[in-house]
Amino acid sequence: MLANNSYLITAARVVVTMDDDRRELPDQDVRIANGVIAEIGPNLDPQGAEVIRAEGCVVTPGLVNTHHHLYQTLTRAVPGGQDALLFGWLKTLYPIWSRFGPEEMHVSALVGLAELALSGCTLTSDHLYLYPNGARLDDTIAAAGQIGMRFHPTRGAMSIGESDGGLPPDMLVEKEADILEDAIRLIDLHHDAAEGSMVRVGVAPCSPFSVSRDLMREAALLARDKSVMLHTHLAENDEDIAYSLATFGCRPGQYAEELGWVGEDVWHAHCVKLDPTEIDLFARTKTGVAHCPCSNCRLGSGIAPVRAMRDAGVPVGLGVDGSASNDAGNLILEARQAMLLQRVAQGADAMSAREALEIATRGGAEILGRHDCGQIAVGKRADLALWDVSGIEAAGSWDPVALLLAGPTTVRDLFVEGRQIVRDGQVTTLDLRAVMARQNALARALAE
Ligand SMILES: [Zn+2]
């Protein structure tokens, strides 16, 4: 149904392909049909397709967000958590999150997904690890279907509450058998492994400090049995490393390896504190990393060794992380932050604008196992972002492809699976004003 949309994007100032040769093609057209990129070249025949004029626009692959907690858009800038480190921040927010239900999950996901779409994102993962008051992962999957975004939701979980020495309150943890059973239900109901898939479900215990060793191992076995991916938080900050050493007697990388949590079908969020041995492990096993620079800055977690990871061959993508630890959800700005943060650590030549854009597009698609996405090439899925570089942000720029140095922070148009979900800076698939009004009402009710 989505697949019948066909468009001809004409006379783009530059098409940044992110293909195998990383070609940048000036003055090109891109024809999309049946959900895929059908043709790239100058002066193409529309063949009946709707023409989208793109003079003054840079066309890039849609950006890919590899780590998020969409529900947290309802708890942005909560006063008690604004200036806390990770564990203190979590303890401030857990009691608020425990009051969420299905509507909070659904509306906050709509807001988070719309914010991502406006910032150029066409494919996002999400990590939902608490299910109070009847909330389900299905609530967020419905939201992604409404907006039309390609979605990789993960069935997160917490099972060790405060009374067992864990961080979360007991009311937010679940029985491990129930967690695995629900993961099976969700995979069987929603997961689509086919090329062009709009929904792929992953298995994602929240973190080593909120579930048992058994659940980590069982989750890995389940994911392999079902051929789905695995995701969690790892080595986020010094407290996280100290917890691992004190509780498991080893560093997070060793813990992950022992439990089957390395490989091409695994990606870990943050990895700020990976040491050289762990970077080597990730590179050898092609284990992915979701780098979340704004969250790492916001929570004071540190600077992830992304330069060393990339040089070693670790697959790296970008994540905005939850909106409560960012507190924004703008993916193109996240890419800029990734570029800047490596420069803080390593100098001005540590990461170019082009490399950061590559991590944000092709890099993210690769760590999510989406070799059908993340580049503009004939036969790849038609996930495209159009950036208008004729505005004030890029006025005077000598290099339109260096969007992350001087360029817009929202898209003009966005296509997912060949469907236009942003047009002239507006989401076409939602009444966003009404969604935001509901979101603000829900936030006010939670604050009472
Ligand atoms: Zn996170």
XYZ file of C-alpha atoms and ligand atoms in Angstrom:
449
model
C 0.000 0.000 0.000
C 2.830 2.357 0.840
C 4.794 0.937 -2.029
C 2.777 2.515 -4.826
C 4.046 6.025 -4.177
C 6.371 7.192 -6.905
C 8.283 10.445 -7.008
C 10.950 12.087 -9.091
C 13.215 14.328 -7.045
C 14.730 16.697 -9.574
C 17.871 18.802 -9.846
C 19.169 18.222 -6.345
C 22.185 20.386 -5.729
C 24.083 17.339 -4.484
C 23.041 13.748 -3.862
C 25.217 12.361 -1.083
C 24.921 8.672 -1.842
C 26.906 6.987 0.946
C 27.264 4.175 -1.580
C 30.333 1.930 -1.682
C 32.333 4.667 -3.438
C 30.836 7.426 -1.247
C 29.919 9.345 -4.403
C 28.603 12.902 -4.170
C 26.623 13.638 -7.334
C 25.834 17.261 -8.289
C 22.662 18.287 -10.172
C 21.006 14.887 -10.084
C 17.525 13.444 -10.107
C 16.403 10.487 -8.024
C 13.367 8.453 -9.063
C 11.682 6.369 -6.419
C 8.966 3.799 -7.016
C 7.529 0.791 -5.198
C 9.411 1.711 -2.032
C 12.866 1.576 -3.615
C 15.288 3.839 -5.412
C 14.633 3.113 -9.082
C 17.027 5.446 -10.899
C 19.662 8.125 -10.253
C 20.972 10.508 -12.914
C 20.541 13.881 -14.610
C 17.301 14.876 -16.340
C 15.358 11.681 -15.709
C 11.936 10.971 -17.180
C 9.273 11.194 -14.435
C 7.390 8.215 -15.910
C 4.216 9.500 -14.330
C 5.765 10.119 -10.917
C 5.043 13.244 -8.869
C 7.891 15.715 -9.355
C 9.602 17.130 -6.253
C 11.830 20.052 -7.188
C 15.034 19.957 -5.166
C 17.139 22.861 -6.416
C 18.971 24.216 -3.392
C 18.658 20.905 -1.572
C 21.214 18.357 -0.473
C 19.762 14.855 -0.609
C 21.122 12.316 1.853
C 20.075 8.842 2.900
C 17.601 9.018 5.770
C 19.373 9.178 9.108
C 19.278 6.119 11.354
C 18.775 6.350 15.091
C 20.146 3.324 16.905
C 19.234 4.096 20.508
C 16.216 5.789 22.039
C 13.618 5.529 24.781
C 10.698 7.240 23.098
C 8.556 7.203 26.246
C 10.967 9.648 27.884
C 9.731 12.527 25.721
C 7.152 12.880 28.499
C 9.802 13.520 31.151
C 12.107 16.065 29.578
C 13.879 18.543 31.803
C 12.380 17.180 35.024
C 13.868 19.500 37.662
C 15.171 16.822 40.061
C 17.017 15.031 37.266
C 18.488 17.956 35.390
C 21.890 17.910 37.045
C 22.297 14.313 38.222
C 24.644 11.543 37.127
C 23.151 8.408 35.542
C 22.171 6.454 38.664
C 20.791 9.515 40.494
C 18.964 10.600 37.346
C 17.349 7.160 37.051
C 16.270 7.187 40.697
C 14.583 10.562 40.204
C 12.653 9.406 37.147
C 11.669 5.809 38.038
C 8.741 6.894 40.291
C 7.373 9.150 37.539
C 7.699 6.454 34.872
C 5.866 4.020 37.143
C 2.707 6.101 36.586
C 2.785 5.651 32.799
C 0.238 3.533 30.952
C -0.628 2.687 27.324
C -1.651 6.216 26.336
C 1.536 7.758 27.764
C 3.605 5.231 25.797
C 1.689 5.877 22.599
C 1.583 9.664 22.684
C 5.191 10.065 23.803
C 6.268 7.743 20.982
C 4.361 9.828 18.433
C 6.116 12.967 19.662
C 9.551 11.342 19.718
C 9.126 9.820 16.270
C 7.888 13.096 14.781
C 10.849 14.944 16.251
C 13.191 12.382 14.733
C 11.465 12.579 11.335
C 11.786 16.348 11.239
C 15.505 15.974 11.919
C 16.015 13.608 8.978
C 15.509 10.210 10.569
C 13.792 7.470 8.560
C 14.688 4.407 10.656
C 14.819 4.274 14.412
C 15.202 1.658 17.062
C 13.586 2.063 20.443
C 14.363 0.534 23.803
C 11.300 0.228 26.030
C 12.211 -1.491 29.274
C 9.314 -0.745 31.615
C 5.697 -1.757 31.241
C 3.623 -0.274 34.067
C -0.176 -0.230 34.184
C -0.802 -2.323 31.083
C 1.656 -0.545 28.784
C 2.987 -2.723 25.950
C 5.570 -2.473 23.208
C 2.610 -2.644 20.825
C 1.684 0.926 21.907
C 4.883 2.256 20.328
C 4.669 0.001 17.270
C 1.228 1.478 16.577
C 2.722 4.984 16.794
C 5.447 4.160 14.267
C 2.829 2.749 11.916
C 0.793 5.949 12.186
C 3.672 8.243 11.327
C 5.119 5.841 8.760
C 8.620 5.455 10.152
C 10.723 2.338 9.765
C 10.904 0.953 13.282
C 13.080 -1.470 15.230
C 11.449 -1.617 18.670
C 13.186 -3.723 21.289
C 11.542 -5.598 24.130
C 13.478 -4.209 27.063
C 13.140 -5.404 30.625
C 14.189 -4.973 34.222
C 13.999 -7.864 36.670
C 16.157 -6.959 39.674
C 14.432 -4.459 41.915
C 15.682 -2.582 44.942
C 14.844 -5.419 47.328
C 17.224 -7.688 45.382
C 20.029 -5.137 45.296
C 19.110 -3.619 41.927
C 18.589 0.019 41.058
C 14.931 0.209 39.951
C 12.005 0.162 42.401
C 10.327 -3.227 42.730
C 7.123 -1.927 41.113
C 8.926 -1.479 37.753
C 10.487 -4.923 37.504
C 8.967 -8.014 35.931
C 9.335 -11.770 36.365
C 11.943 -13.126 33.972
C 9.631 -15.834 32.608
C 7.018 -13.177 31.765
C 9.641 -11.050 30.011
C 10.733 -13.886 27.745
C 7.165 -14.929 27.042
C 6.204 -11.402 25.994
C 9.303 -11.140 23.801
C 8.237 -14.307 21.971
C 4.703 -12.928 21.564
C 6.019 -9.656 20.123
C 8.453 -11.300 17.705
C 5.796 -13.709 16.447
C 3.259 -10.899 16.051
C 5.316 -8.022 14.656
C 8.792 -9.032 13.465
C 9.313 -8.954 9.713
C 12.697 -10.182 8.499
C 12.021 -9.452 4.815
C 13.915 -6.845 2.808
C 12.116 -3.523 3.073
C 10.643 -4.521 6.433
C 8.979 -1.684 8.372
C 9.122 -3.439 11.778
C 11.823 -5.608 13.288
C 11.665 -6.540 16.944
C 14.770 -6.996 19.107
C 15.370 -8.419 22.582
C 16.859 -5.939 25.033
C 17.223 -6.431 28.795
C 17.794 -2.915 30.091
C 21.340 -3.225 31.389
C 23.573 -5.601 33.311
C 22.683 -3.711 36.500
C 18.918 -4.264 36.197
C 18.579 -7.913 35.142
C 20.149 -11.217 36.180
C 22.948 -13.095 34.489
C 20.369 -15.791 33.656
C 18.094 -13.355 31.841
C 21.003 -11.994 29.808
C 21.891 -15.528 28.751
C 18.293 -16.588 28.083
C 17.672 -13.432 26.055
C 20.666 -14.209 23.857
C 19.453 -17.778 23.310
C 15.964 -16.568 22.460
C 17.213 -13.924 20.029
C 19.389 -16.460 18.215
C 16.555 -18.977 18.109
C 14.277 -16.351 16.532
C 16.989 -14.712 14.389
C 16.399 -11.271 15.879
C 18.882 -8.766 17.276
C 20.069 -8.087 20.818
C 20.480 -4.693 22.431
C 21.333 -3.283 25.864
C 23.226 -0.502 27.650
C 26.900 -1.216 28.297
C 29.869 0.502 29.930
C 28.046 3.819 30.104
C 30.088 5.556 32.822
C 32.503 4.964 35.694
C 29.725 3.912 38.087
C 28.678 1.290 35.561
C 32.220 -0.137 35.364
C 32.539 -0.112 39.163
C 29.217 -1.988 39.459
C 30.397 -4.593 36.963
C 33.709 -5.148 38.739
C 32.058 -5.319 42.175
C 29.096 -7.497 41.177
C 30.385 -9.709 38.375
C 34.118 -9.541 39.059
C 34.896 -8.500 35.517
C 34.602 -5.628 33.075
C 31.452 -5.215 30.952
C 33.098 -6.524 27.784
C 34.043 -9.802 29.428
C 30.572 -10.087 30.960
C 29.001 -9.564 27.545
C 31.275 -12.093 25.894
C 30.634 -14.775 28.529
C 26.878 -14.448 28.107
C 26.825 -14.539 24.303
C 26.339 -10.806 23.936
C 28.829 -10.177 21.131
C 28.419 -10.626 17.391
C 26.946 -9.006 14.306
C 23.459 -9.421 15.750
C 24.269 -7.397 18.897
C 24.550 -3.678 19.416
C 25.272 -1.952 22.705
C 24.367 1.606 23.657
C 27.020 4.060 24.925
C 30.217 2.006 25.459
C 31.820 5.212 26.738
C 34.238 3.273 28.917
C 35.343 0.452 26.634
C 39.057 -0.225 27.115
C 41.415 -1.288 24.287
C 40.807 -5.001 24.965
C 37.059 -4.474 24.727
C 37.405 -2.400 21.562
C 39.397 -5.256 20.057
C 36.696 -7.739 21.130
C 33.969 -5.634 19.512
C 36.007 -5.212 16.324
C 36.760 -8.945 16.007
C 33.155 -9.931 16.606
C 31.602 -7.034 14.644
C 29.557 -6.076 17.701
C 27.864 -2.717 17.124
C 27.944 0.430 19.231
C 25.184 3.041 19.461
C 27.089 6.224 20.249
C 24.970 8.810 22.089
C 27.129 11.934 22.432
C 24.494 14.393 23.733
C 23.363 11.992 26.445
C 26.994 11.308 27.390
C 27.572 15.053 27.714
C 24.276 15.692 29.476
C 24.899 13.008 32.121
C 28.618 13.758 32.321
C 29.413 10.157 31.389
C 32.507 10.938 29.336
C 33.696 10.822 25.734
C 33.263 7.482 23.982
C 36.430 6.375 22.148
C 34.702 6.490 18.776
C 37.882 7.363 16.859
C 39.618 4.296 18.281
C 36.524 2.156 17.664
C 36.221 3.212 14.026
C 39.944 2.775 13.426
C 39.786 -0.727 14.893
C 36.753 -1.651 12.760
C 33.975 -1.531 15.342
C 30.625 -0.815 13.642
C 29.326 2.478 15.072
C 25.942 4.169 14.710
C 24.359 7.155 16.400
C 21.625 7.438 18.978
C 19.815 10.385 20.500
C 19.146 8.219 23.590
C 16.045 8.940 25.612
C 14.680 12.436 25.471
C 15.038 12.707 29.236
C 18.826 12.431 29.059
C 19.477 14.638 26.042
C 16.820 16.284 26.342
C 16.383 16.805 22.625
C 15.742 14.159 19.995
C 17.223 15.826 16.932
C 19.381 13.343 15.048
C 21.231 15.721 12.726
C 22.297 17.737 15.767
C 23.387 14.469 17.383
C 25.637 13.853 14.382
C 27.136 17.312 14.778
C 27.705 16.612 18.462
C 29.458 13.333 17.624
C 31.815 15.202 15.326
C 32.502 17.921 17.886
C 33.004 15.576 20.814
C 35.678 13.506 19.073
C 37.454 16.775 18.320
C 37.384 17.746 22.000
C 39.158 14.496 22.815
C 41.478 14.096 19.840
C 41.869 17.361 17.943
C 40.237 19.053 14.979
C 41.080 16.291 12.511
C 39.561 13.545 14.677
C 36.272 13.397 12.783
C 35.145 15.133 9.617
C 31.607 16.323 8.913
C 31.377 13.670 6.190
C 32.442 10.864 8.503
C 29.900 11.892 11.143
C 27.184 11.979 8.468
C 28.245 8.515 7.346
C 27.973 7.193 10.907
C 24.507 8.775 11.126
C 23.272 7.097 7.931
C 25.052 4.052 6.568
C 26.766 3.347 9.888
C 23.477 3.114 11.763
C 21.822 1.026 9.074
C 24.694 -1.453 9.211
C 24.579 -1.981 12.950
C 20.821 -2.593 12.735
C 21.448 -5.214 10.072
C 19.755 -3.098 7.398
C 21.898 -3.495 4.323
C 18.826 -2.483 2.295
C 18.920 1.012 3.880
C 21.411 3.784 4.669
C 22.569 4.624 1.155
C 21.215 6.103 -2.044
C 21.754 3.426 -4.650
C 19.463 1.757 -7.144
C 17.568 -1.058 -5.471
C 18.019 0.235 -1.922
C 14.944 1.287 0.039
C 13.695 4.777 -0.742
C 14.526 6.409 2.604
C 15.680 9.933 1.767
C 16.154 13.279 3.494
C 16.085 16.591 1.626
C 17.980 19.413 3.308
C 17.315 22.936 2.044
C 20.709 24.627 2.030
C 19.409 27.890 0.591
C 18.534 29.250 4.042
C 20.372 31.384 6.557
C 22.202 28.454 8.207
C 24.202 27.672 5.090
C 24.394 31.139 3.538
C 28.046 31.617 2.640
C 28.912 27.926 2.889
C 31.506 26.752 0.368
C 30.640 23.087 0.856
C 26.952 22.109 1.016
C 27.812 18.513 1.938
C 29.401 19.774 5.164
C 25.861 20.048 6.571
C 27.126 19.383 10.064
C 29.310 22.485 10.000
C 26.792 24.817 8.364
C 23.347 23.598 7.417
C 19.723 23.258 8.457
C 18.792 21.260 11.554
C 15.455 20.087 10.178
C 14.530 18.588 6.825
C 12.416 20.128 4.112
C 11.148 16.730 2.927
C 11.497 13.165 4.120
C 10.668 9.888 2.389
C 10.368 6.509 4.089
C 9.854 3.432 1.934
C 9.017 5.840 -0.870
C 6.270 7.582 1.104
C 6.571 11.293 1.831
C 6.111 11.735 5.584
C 7.524 15.285 5.805
C 6.681 17.928 3.215
C 7.867 21.517 3.414
C 8.934 20.991 7.021
C 5.593 19.555 8.180
C 4.773 15.982 9.138
C 2.125 14.814 6.656
C 0.862 11.780 8.528
C -0.144 13.283 11.899
C -1.994 16.234 13.350
C 1.141 17.125 15.238
C -0.371 20.127 16.980
C -3.070 17.922 18.533
C -0.511 15.260 19.488
C 1.669 17.838 21.233
C -1.314 19.296 23.090
C -2.144 15.829 24.407
C 1.510 15.234 25.297
C 1.669 18.448 27.300
C -1.569 17.595 29.100
C -0.161 14.183 30.039
C 3.085 15.760 31.248
C 1.166 18.229 33.410
C -0.898 15.394 34.923
C 2.309 13.473 35.761
C 3.809 16.553 37.386
C 0.884 16.939 39.812
Zn 19.561 4.625 26.873
